[in-house]
Coordinates of C-alpha atoms in Angstrom, one line a residue:
X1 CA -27.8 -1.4 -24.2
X2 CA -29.1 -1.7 -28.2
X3 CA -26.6 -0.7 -30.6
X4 CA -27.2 -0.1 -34.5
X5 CA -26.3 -2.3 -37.0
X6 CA -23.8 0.3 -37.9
X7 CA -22.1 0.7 -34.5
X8 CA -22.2 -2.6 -33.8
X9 CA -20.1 -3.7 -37.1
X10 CA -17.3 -1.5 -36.1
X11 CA -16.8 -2.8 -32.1
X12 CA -15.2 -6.0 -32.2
X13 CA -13.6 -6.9 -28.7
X14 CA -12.3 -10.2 -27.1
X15 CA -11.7 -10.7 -23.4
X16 CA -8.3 -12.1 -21.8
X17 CA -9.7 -13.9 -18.1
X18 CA -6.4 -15.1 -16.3
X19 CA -6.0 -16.4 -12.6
X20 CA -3.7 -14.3 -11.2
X21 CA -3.4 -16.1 -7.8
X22 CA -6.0 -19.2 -6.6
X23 CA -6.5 -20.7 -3.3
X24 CA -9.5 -22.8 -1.9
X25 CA -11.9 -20.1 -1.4
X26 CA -10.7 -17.1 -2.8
X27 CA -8.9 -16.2 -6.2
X28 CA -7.2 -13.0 -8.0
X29 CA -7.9 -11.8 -11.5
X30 CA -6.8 -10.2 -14.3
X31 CA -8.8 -9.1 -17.5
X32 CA -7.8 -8.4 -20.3
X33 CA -10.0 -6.3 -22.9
X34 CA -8.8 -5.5 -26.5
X35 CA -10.6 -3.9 -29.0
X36 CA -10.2 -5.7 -32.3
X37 CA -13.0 -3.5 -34.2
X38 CA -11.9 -0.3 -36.6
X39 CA -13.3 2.2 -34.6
X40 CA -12.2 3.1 -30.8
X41 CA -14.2 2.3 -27.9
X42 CA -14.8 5.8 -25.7
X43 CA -16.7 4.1 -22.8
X44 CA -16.8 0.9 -22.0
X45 CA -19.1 -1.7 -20.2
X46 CA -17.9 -5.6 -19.6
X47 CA -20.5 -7.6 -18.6
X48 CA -20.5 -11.7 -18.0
X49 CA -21.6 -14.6 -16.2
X50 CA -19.7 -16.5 -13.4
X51 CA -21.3 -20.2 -13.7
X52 CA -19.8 -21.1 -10.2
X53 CA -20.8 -19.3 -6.9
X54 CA -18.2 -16.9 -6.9
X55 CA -18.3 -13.1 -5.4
X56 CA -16.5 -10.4 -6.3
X57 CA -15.3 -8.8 -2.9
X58 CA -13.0 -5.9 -4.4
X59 CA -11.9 -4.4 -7.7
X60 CA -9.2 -2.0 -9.0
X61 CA -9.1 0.0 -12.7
X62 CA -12.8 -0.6 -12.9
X63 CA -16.2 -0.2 -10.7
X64 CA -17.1 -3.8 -10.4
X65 CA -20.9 -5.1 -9.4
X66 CA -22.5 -8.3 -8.9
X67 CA -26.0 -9.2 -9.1
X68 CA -26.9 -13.1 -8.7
X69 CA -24.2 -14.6 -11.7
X70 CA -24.4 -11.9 -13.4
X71 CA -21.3 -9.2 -13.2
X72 CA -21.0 -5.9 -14.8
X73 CA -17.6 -3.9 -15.2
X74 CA -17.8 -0.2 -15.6
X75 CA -14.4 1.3 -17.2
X76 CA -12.7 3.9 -14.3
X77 CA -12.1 7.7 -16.0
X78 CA -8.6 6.8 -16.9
X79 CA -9.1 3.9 -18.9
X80 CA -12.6 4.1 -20.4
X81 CA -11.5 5.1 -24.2
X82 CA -9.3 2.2 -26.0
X83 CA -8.0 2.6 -29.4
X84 CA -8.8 0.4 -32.3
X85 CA -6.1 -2.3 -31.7
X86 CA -5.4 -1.3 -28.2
X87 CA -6.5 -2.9 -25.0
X88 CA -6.6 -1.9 -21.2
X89 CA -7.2 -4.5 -18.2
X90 CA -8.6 -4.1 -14.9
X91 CA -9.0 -7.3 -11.8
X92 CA -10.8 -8.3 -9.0
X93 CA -10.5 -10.6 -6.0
X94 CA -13.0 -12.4 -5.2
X95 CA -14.5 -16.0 -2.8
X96 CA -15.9 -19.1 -3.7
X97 CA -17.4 -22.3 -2.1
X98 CA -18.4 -25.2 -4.3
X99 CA -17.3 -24.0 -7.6
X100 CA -14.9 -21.5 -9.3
X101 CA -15.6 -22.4 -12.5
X102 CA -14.3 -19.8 -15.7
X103 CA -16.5 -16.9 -16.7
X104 CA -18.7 -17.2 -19.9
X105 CA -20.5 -14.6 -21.4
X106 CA -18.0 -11.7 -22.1
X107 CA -19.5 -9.0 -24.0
X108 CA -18.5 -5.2 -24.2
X109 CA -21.2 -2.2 -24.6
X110 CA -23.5 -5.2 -25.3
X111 CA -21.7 -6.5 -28.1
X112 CA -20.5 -10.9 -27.5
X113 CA -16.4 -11.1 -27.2
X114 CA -14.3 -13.7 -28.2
X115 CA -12.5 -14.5 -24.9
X116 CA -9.8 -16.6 -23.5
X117 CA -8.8 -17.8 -19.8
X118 CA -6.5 -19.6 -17.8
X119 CA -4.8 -20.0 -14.4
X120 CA -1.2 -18.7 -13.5
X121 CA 1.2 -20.7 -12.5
X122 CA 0.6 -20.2 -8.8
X123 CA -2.8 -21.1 -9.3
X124 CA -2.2 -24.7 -10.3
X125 CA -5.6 -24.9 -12.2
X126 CA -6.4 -28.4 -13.4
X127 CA -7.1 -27.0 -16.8
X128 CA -7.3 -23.7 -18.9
X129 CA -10.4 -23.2 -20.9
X130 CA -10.4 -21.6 -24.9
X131 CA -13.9 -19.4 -25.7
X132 CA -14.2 -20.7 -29.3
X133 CA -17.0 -17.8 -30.4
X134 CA -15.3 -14.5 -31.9
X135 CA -16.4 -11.0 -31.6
X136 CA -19.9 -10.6 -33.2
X137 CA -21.0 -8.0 -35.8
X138 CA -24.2 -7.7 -33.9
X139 CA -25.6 -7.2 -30.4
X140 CA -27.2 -10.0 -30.5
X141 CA -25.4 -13.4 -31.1
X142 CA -24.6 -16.1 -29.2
X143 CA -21.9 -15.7 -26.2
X144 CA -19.0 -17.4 -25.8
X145 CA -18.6 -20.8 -24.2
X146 CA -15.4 -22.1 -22.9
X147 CA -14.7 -25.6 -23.4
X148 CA -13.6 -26.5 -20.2
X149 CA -13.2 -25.2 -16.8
X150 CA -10.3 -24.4 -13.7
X151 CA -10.8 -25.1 -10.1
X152 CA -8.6 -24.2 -7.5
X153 CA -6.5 -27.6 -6.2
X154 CA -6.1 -26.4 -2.4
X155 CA -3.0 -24.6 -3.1
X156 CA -2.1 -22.7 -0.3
X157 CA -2.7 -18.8 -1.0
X158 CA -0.7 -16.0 -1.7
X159 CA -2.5 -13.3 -0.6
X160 CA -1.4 -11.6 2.3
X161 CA -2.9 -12.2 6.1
X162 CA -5.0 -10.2 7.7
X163 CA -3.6 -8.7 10.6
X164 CA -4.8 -7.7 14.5
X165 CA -2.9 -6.8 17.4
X166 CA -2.8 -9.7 20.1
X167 CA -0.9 -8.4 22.9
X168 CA 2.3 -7.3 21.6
X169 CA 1.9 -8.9 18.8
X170 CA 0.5 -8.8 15.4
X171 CA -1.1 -11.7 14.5
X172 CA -2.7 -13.2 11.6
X173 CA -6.6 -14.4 11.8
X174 CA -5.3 -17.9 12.6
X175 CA -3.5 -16.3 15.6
X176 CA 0.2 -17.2 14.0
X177 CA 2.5 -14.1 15.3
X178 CA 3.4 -12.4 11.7
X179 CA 7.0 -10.6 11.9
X180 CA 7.1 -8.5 9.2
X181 CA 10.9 -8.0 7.1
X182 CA 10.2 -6.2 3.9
X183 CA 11.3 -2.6 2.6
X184 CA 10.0 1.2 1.7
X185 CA 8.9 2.1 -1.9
X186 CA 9.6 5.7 -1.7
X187 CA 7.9 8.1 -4.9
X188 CA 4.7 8.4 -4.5
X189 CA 4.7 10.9 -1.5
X190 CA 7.0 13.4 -4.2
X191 CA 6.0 12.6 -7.7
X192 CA 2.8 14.1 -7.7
X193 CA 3.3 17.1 -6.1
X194 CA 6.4 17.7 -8.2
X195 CA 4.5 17.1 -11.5
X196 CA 6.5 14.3 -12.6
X197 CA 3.4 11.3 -12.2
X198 CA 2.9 9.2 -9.2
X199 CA 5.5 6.3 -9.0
X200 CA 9.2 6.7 -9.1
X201 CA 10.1 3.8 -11.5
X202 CA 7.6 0.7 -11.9
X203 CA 4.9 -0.5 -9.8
X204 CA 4.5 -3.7 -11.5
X205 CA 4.5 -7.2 -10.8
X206 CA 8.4 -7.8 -11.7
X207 CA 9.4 -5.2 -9.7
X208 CA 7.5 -7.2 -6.7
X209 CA 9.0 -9.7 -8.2
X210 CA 12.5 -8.4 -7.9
X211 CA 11.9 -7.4 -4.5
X212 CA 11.0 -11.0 -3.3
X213 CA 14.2 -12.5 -4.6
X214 CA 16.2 -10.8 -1.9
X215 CA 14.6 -13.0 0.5
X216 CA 11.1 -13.7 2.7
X217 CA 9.8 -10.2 1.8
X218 CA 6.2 -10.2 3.5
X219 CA 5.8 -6.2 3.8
X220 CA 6.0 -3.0 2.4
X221 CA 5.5 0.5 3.2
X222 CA 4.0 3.3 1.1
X223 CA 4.4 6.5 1.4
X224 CA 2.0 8.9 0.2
X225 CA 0.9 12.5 -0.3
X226 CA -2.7 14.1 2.0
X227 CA -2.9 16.4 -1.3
X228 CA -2.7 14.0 -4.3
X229 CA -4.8 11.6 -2.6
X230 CA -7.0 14.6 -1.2
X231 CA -6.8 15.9 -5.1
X232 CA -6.5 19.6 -4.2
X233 CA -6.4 22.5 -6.4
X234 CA -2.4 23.2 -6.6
X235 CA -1.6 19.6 -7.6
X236 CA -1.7 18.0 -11.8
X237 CA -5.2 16.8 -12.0
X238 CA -3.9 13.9 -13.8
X239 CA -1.7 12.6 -10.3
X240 CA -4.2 13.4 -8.0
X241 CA -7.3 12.7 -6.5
X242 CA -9.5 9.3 -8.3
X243 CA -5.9 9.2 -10.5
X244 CA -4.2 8.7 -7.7
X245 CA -6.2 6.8 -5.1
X246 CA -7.1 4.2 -8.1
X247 CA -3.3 3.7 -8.6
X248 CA -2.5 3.2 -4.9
X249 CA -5.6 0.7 -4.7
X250 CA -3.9 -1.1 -7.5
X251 CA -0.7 -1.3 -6.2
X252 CA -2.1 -2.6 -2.6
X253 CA -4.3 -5.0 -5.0
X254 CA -1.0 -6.1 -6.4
X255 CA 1.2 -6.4 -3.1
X256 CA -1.4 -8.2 -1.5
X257 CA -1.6 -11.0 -4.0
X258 CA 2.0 -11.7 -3.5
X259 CA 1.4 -12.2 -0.1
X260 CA 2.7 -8.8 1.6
X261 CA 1.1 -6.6 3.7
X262 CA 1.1 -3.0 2.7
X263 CA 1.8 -0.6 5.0
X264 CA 0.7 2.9 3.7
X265 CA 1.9 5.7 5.5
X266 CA 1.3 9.6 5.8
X267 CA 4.2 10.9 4.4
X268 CA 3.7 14.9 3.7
X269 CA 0.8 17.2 4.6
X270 CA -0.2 20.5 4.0
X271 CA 0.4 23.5 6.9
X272 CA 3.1 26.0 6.7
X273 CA 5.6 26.2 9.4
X274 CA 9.2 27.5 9.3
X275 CA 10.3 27.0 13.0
X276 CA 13.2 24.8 14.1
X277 CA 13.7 21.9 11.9
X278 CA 11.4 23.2 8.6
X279 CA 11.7 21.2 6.1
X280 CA 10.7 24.1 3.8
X281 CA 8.3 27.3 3.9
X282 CA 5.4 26.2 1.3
X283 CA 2.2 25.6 2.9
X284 CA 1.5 22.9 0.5
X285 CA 2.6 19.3 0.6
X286 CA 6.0 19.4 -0.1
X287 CA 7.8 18.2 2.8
X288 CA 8.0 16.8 6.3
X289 CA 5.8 18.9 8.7
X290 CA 6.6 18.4 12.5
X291 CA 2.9 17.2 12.1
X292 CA -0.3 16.8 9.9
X293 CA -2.8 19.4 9.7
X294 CA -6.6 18.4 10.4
X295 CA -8.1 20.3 7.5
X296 CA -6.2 18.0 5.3
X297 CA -5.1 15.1 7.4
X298 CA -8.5 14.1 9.1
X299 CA -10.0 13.8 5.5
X300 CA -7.3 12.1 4.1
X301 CA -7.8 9.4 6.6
X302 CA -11.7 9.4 6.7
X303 CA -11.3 8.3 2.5
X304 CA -8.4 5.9 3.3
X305 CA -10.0 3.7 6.0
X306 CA -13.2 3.5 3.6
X307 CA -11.3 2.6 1.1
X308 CA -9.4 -0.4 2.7
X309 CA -11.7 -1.1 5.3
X310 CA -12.6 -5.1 5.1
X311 CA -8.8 -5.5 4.1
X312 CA -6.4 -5.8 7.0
X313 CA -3.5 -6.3 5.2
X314 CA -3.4 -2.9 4.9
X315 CA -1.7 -1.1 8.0
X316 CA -2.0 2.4 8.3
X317 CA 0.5 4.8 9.6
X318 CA -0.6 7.8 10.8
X319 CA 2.4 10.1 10.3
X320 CA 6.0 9.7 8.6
X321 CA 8.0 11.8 11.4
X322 CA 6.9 13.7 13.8
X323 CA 8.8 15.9 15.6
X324 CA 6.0 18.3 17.8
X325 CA 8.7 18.8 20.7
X326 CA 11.3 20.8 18.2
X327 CA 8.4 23.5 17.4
X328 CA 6.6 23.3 20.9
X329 CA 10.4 24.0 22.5
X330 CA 10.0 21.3 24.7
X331 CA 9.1 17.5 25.2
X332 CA 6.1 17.9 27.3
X333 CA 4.1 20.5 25.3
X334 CA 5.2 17.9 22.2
X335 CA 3.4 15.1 23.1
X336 CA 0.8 17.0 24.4
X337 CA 0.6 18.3 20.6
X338 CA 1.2 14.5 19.3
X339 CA -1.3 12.9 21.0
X340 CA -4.3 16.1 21.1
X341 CA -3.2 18.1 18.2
X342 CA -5.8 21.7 18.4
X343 CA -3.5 24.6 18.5
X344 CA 0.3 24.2 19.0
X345 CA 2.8 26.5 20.4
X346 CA 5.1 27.1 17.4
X347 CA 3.1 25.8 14.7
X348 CA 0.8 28.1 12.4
X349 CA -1.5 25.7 11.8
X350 CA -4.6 23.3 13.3
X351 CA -2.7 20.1 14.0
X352 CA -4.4 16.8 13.9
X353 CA -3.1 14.7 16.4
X354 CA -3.2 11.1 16.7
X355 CA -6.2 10.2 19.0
X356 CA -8.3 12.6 16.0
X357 CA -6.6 10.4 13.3
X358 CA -7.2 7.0 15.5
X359 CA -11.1 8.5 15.7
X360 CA -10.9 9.4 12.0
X361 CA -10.3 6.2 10.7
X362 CA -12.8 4.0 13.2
X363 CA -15.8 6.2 12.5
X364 CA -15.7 4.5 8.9
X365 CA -15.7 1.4 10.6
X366 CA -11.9 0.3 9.3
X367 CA -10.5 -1.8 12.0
X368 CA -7.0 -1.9 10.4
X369 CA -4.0 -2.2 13.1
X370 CA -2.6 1.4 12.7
X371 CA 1.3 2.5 13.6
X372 CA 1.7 5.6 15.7
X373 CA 5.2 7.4 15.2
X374 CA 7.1 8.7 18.3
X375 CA 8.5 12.0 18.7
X376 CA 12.0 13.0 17.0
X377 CA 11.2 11.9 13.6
X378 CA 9.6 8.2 14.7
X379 CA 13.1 7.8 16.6
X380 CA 12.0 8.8 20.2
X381 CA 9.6 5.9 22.1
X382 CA 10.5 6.9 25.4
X383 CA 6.8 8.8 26.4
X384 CA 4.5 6.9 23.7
X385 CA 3.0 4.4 26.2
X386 CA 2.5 7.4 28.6
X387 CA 0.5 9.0 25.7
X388 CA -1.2 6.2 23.8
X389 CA -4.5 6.9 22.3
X390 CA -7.4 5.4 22.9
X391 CA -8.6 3.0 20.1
X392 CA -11.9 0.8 20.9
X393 CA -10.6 -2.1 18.3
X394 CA -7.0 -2.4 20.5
X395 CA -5.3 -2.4 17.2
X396 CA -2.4 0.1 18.1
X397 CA 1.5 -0.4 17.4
X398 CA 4.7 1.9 17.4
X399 CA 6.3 2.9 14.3
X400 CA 10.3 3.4 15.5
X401 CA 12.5 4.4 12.7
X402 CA 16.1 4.0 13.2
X403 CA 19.0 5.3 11.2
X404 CA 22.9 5.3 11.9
X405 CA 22.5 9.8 11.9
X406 CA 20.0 9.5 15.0
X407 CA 20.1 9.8 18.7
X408 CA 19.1 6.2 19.6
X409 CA 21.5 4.5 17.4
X410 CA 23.1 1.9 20.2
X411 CA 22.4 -1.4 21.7
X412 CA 22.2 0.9 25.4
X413 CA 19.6 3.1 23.8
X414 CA 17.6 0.8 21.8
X415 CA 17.2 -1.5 25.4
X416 CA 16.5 1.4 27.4
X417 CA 14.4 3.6 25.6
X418 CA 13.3 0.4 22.6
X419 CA 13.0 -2.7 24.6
X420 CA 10.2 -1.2 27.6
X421 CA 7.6 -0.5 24.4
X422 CA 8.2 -3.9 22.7
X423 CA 7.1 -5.6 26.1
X424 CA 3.5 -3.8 25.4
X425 CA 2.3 -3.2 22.6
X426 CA 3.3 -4.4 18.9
X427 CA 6.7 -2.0 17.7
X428 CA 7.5 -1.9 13.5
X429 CA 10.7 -0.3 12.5
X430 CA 9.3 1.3 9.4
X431 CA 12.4 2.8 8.4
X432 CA 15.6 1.1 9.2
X433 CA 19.2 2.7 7.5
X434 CA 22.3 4.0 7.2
X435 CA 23.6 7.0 5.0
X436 CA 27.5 5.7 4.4
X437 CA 26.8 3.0 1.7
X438 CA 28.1 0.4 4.4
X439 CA 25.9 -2.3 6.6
X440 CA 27.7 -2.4 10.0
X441 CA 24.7 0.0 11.5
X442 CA 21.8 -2.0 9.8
X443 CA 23.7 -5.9 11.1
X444 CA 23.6 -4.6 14.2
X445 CA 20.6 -3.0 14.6
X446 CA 18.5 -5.8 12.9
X447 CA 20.3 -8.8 15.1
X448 CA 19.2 -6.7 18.2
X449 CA 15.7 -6.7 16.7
X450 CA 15.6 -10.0 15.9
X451 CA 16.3 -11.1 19.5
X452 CA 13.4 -9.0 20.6
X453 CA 10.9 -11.0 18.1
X454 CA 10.5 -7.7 16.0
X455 CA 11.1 -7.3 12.4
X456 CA 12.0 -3.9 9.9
X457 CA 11.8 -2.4 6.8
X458 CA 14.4 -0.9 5.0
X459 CA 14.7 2.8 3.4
X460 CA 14.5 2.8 0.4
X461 CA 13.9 0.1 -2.6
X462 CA 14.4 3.2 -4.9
X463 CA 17.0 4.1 -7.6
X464 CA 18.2 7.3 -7.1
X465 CA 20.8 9.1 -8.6
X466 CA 24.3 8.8 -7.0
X467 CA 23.1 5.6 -5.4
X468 CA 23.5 5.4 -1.7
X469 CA 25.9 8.6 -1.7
X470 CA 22.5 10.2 -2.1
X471 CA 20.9 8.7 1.0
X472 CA 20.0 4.9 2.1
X473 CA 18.8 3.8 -0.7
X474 CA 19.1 0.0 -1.6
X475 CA 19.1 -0.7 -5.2
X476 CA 21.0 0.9 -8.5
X477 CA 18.1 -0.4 -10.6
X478 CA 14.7 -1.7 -10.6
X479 CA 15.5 -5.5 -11.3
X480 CA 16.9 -5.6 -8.1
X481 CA 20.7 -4.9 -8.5
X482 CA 22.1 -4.0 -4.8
X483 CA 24.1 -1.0 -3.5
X484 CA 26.8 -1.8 -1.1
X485 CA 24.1 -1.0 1.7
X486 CA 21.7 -3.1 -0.1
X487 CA 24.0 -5.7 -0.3
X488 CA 23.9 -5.7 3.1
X489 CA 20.3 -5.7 3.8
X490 CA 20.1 -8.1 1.0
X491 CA 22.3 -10.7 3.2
X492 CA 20.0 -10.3 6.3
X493 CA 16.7 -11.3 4.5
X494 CA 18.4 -14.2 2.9
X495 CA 19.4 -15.3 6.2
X496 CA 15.4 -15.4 7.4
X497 CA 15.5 -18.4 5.0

């Protein structure tokens, strides 16, 4: 790209290159671009050279290529203008064999930036490197050198493993059992569809951060809405569709450099249906259905799976809740519905049930494990082996969610209905909880679970009004601050050590 004397005068940039996270072989970035001219950018290209033999293997905030050295940042639609003294950032992940050398080169719309770099401290670089060149006031000066350059010293990674199912198991690529303990980030399944944005509260890295300090936090679970992601017509353009999608990559990006898996889960669909149990009437998105709808459903998890395909630290939960046998009237007719979905007695809408999902997400060529729900709103395992899909990549486990206010809520239960789908295939509480702001339901559920090898993940790392009167929800703020439930939960990760 050529730029006029003119135009070129008024852009004036410089570039902020940070290792996020570094391990031998693979890295996290951050970038950071600023626009130090007196005129905004509206559009913007970032272009420079890695001098090692790195590859960029996924981006977020920006469409990131490679060709040889040479890599080229395209701004996404949400952050392409930036104000004259503003900045935006985007980062990528990337490999490396001999040589992860800092980036040189950093120009914007063709026009040299003055840059800076260095490694976090989880990186452990053995130095940081100053660009000493400042923005030019044409297209055509010399780029920025940095004076010295970071390699990674064999630190061991953060980023999260990538996850199969070994028997009943999960299991990293090493083939060390992983057990995952974390908690739900509720918002993002309501937010959009309710106008207010897409996160309730922050999505940042000290909010990960808090979320850590209550012990060995290695998972989280994500709940999210078919019509945001799907961007349909009825739903703020500015939550929805590439909006939203971009911000859940970038919050998977961000969870998986800390080292937890993100579980991302189908929370509510489209489909009206006002039988036993509804939720609410609206056809649209705005509650639990006793299942999802193909029209929206099958799509939604066609564009997932590509988009997190290659990353399997990303587990995909088909469904939130189902509960199929409250509309069909009885159990038999409800799994039938679970696992076949087609036409349902009781419910007004095409169902896509869970062998269409399973297929859904395979035809992209996404092997990520994937958690089935039971019936009963995730509660009810007793005919899921009997109905199991078929999934040629044997990456199948049980989602069970298990709250003080359900019908399996004791030790008999959990061994009788629980224990016999453990022994077979891999079984993650999603949803673990109990709605009196106590913990005697949650210490004796997850001791149980802990004798049985499984972990959970509590409901909810959210701070909603009224605290836990309001429902199971852990925290009174975002920094981590515990409600009398919470502190509960809080106790058993700290005792994982």
């Amino acid at each position: 790209m050529t730029l006029s004397s003119a135009s070129a005068a008024s852009l004036g940039c410089s570039v902020a290159y940070s290792t996020q996270s570094q391990w031998s072989g693979g890295f996290v970035a951050n970038l950071v671009i600023s626009n130090t001219g007196s005129s905004a950018i509206n559009g913007w290209t970032l272009t420079f050279t890695f001098p090692g033999d790195q590859k960029v293997t996924n981006a977020w905030s920006a469409t990131v290529t490679q060709s040889g050295e040479n890599v080229t940042a395209v701004a996404a639609s949400y952050n392409a203008d930036i104000a004259a003294g503003s900045s935006t950032n985007f980062g990528f992940q990337g490999t490396w064999t001999t040589s992860d050398a800092i980036p040189t080169g950093f120009a914007v719309n063709g026009v040299a930036c003055g840059a800076s770099s260095s490694g976090s401290a989880s990186a452990s670089p053995t130095a940081t490197a100053t660009a000493t060149a400042s923005a030019s006031a044409t297209a055509t000066t010399t780029s920025a050198s940095p004076t010295a350059t970071a390699t990674g010293t064999g630190t061991t990674s953060s980023v999260a493993p990538q996850l199969h199912v070994s028997g009943n198991k999960l299991v990293d690529a090493s083939g060390n059992t992983f057990i995952p303990h974390g908690v739900d980030r509720s918002g993002t399944e309501y937010e959009c569809v309710q106008g207010y944005g897409i996160f309730d509260g922050p999505s940042d890295q000290a909010s990960i951060t808090a979320m850590k300090s209550w012990g060995p936090v290695n998972a989280v679970r994500v709940p999210l809405n078919e019509a945001c992601w799907n961007g349909e017509s009825y739903v703020n353009s500015a939550y929805s569709g590439a909006t939203y999608q971009q911000a859940i990559v970038n919050y998977v990006n961000l969870l998986n450099a800390n080292g937890i898996v993100a579980i991302l889960d189908l929370h509510w669909t489209d489909g009206t249906y006002t039988g036993n149990s509804s939720g609410c009437s609206s056809a649209e998105a705005t509650c639990q259905k006793p299942m999802p709808d193909a029209a929206g459903a099958i799509p939604f998890w066609t564009s997932v799976a590509q988009t997190f395909k290659g990353n399997d630290a990303v587990i995909f939960d088909l469904f939130n809740e189902p509960y199929a046998s409250r509309a069909t009237g009885d159990t038999t007719t409800g799994w039938s519905c679970w696992l076949n979905g087609g036409t349902c007695n009781g419910i007004g809408y095409q169902v896509a049930g869970m062998q269409s999902m399973v297929n859904a997400v395979r035809s992209t060529g996404a092997s990520n494990v994937l958690m089935l729900g039971g019936e009963e709103y995730s509660n009810d395992l007793t005919d899921w082996l009997a109905y199991e899909p078929t999934d040629p990549d044997g990456n199948l486990a049980a989602s069970w969610h298990s709250y003080n206010f359900n019908t399996c809520s004791n030790s008999s239960c959990w061994t009788s209905q629980v224990a016999p789908v453990i022994a077979k295939v891999p079984v993650v509480p999603g949803e673990i909880g109990e709605n009196d702001c106590a913990g005697s339901y949650v210490d004796s559920l997850t001791s149980w679970l802990e004798s049985e090898n499984t972990g959970f993940l509590a409901w909810t790392w959210d701070d909603w009004s009224g605290g836990c009167s309001s429902g199971p929800t852990l925290i009174t703020d975002y920094t981590g601050t515990p409600t009398n439930y919470g502190a509960a939960y809080k106790a058993i990760l700290g005792a994982l050590g």
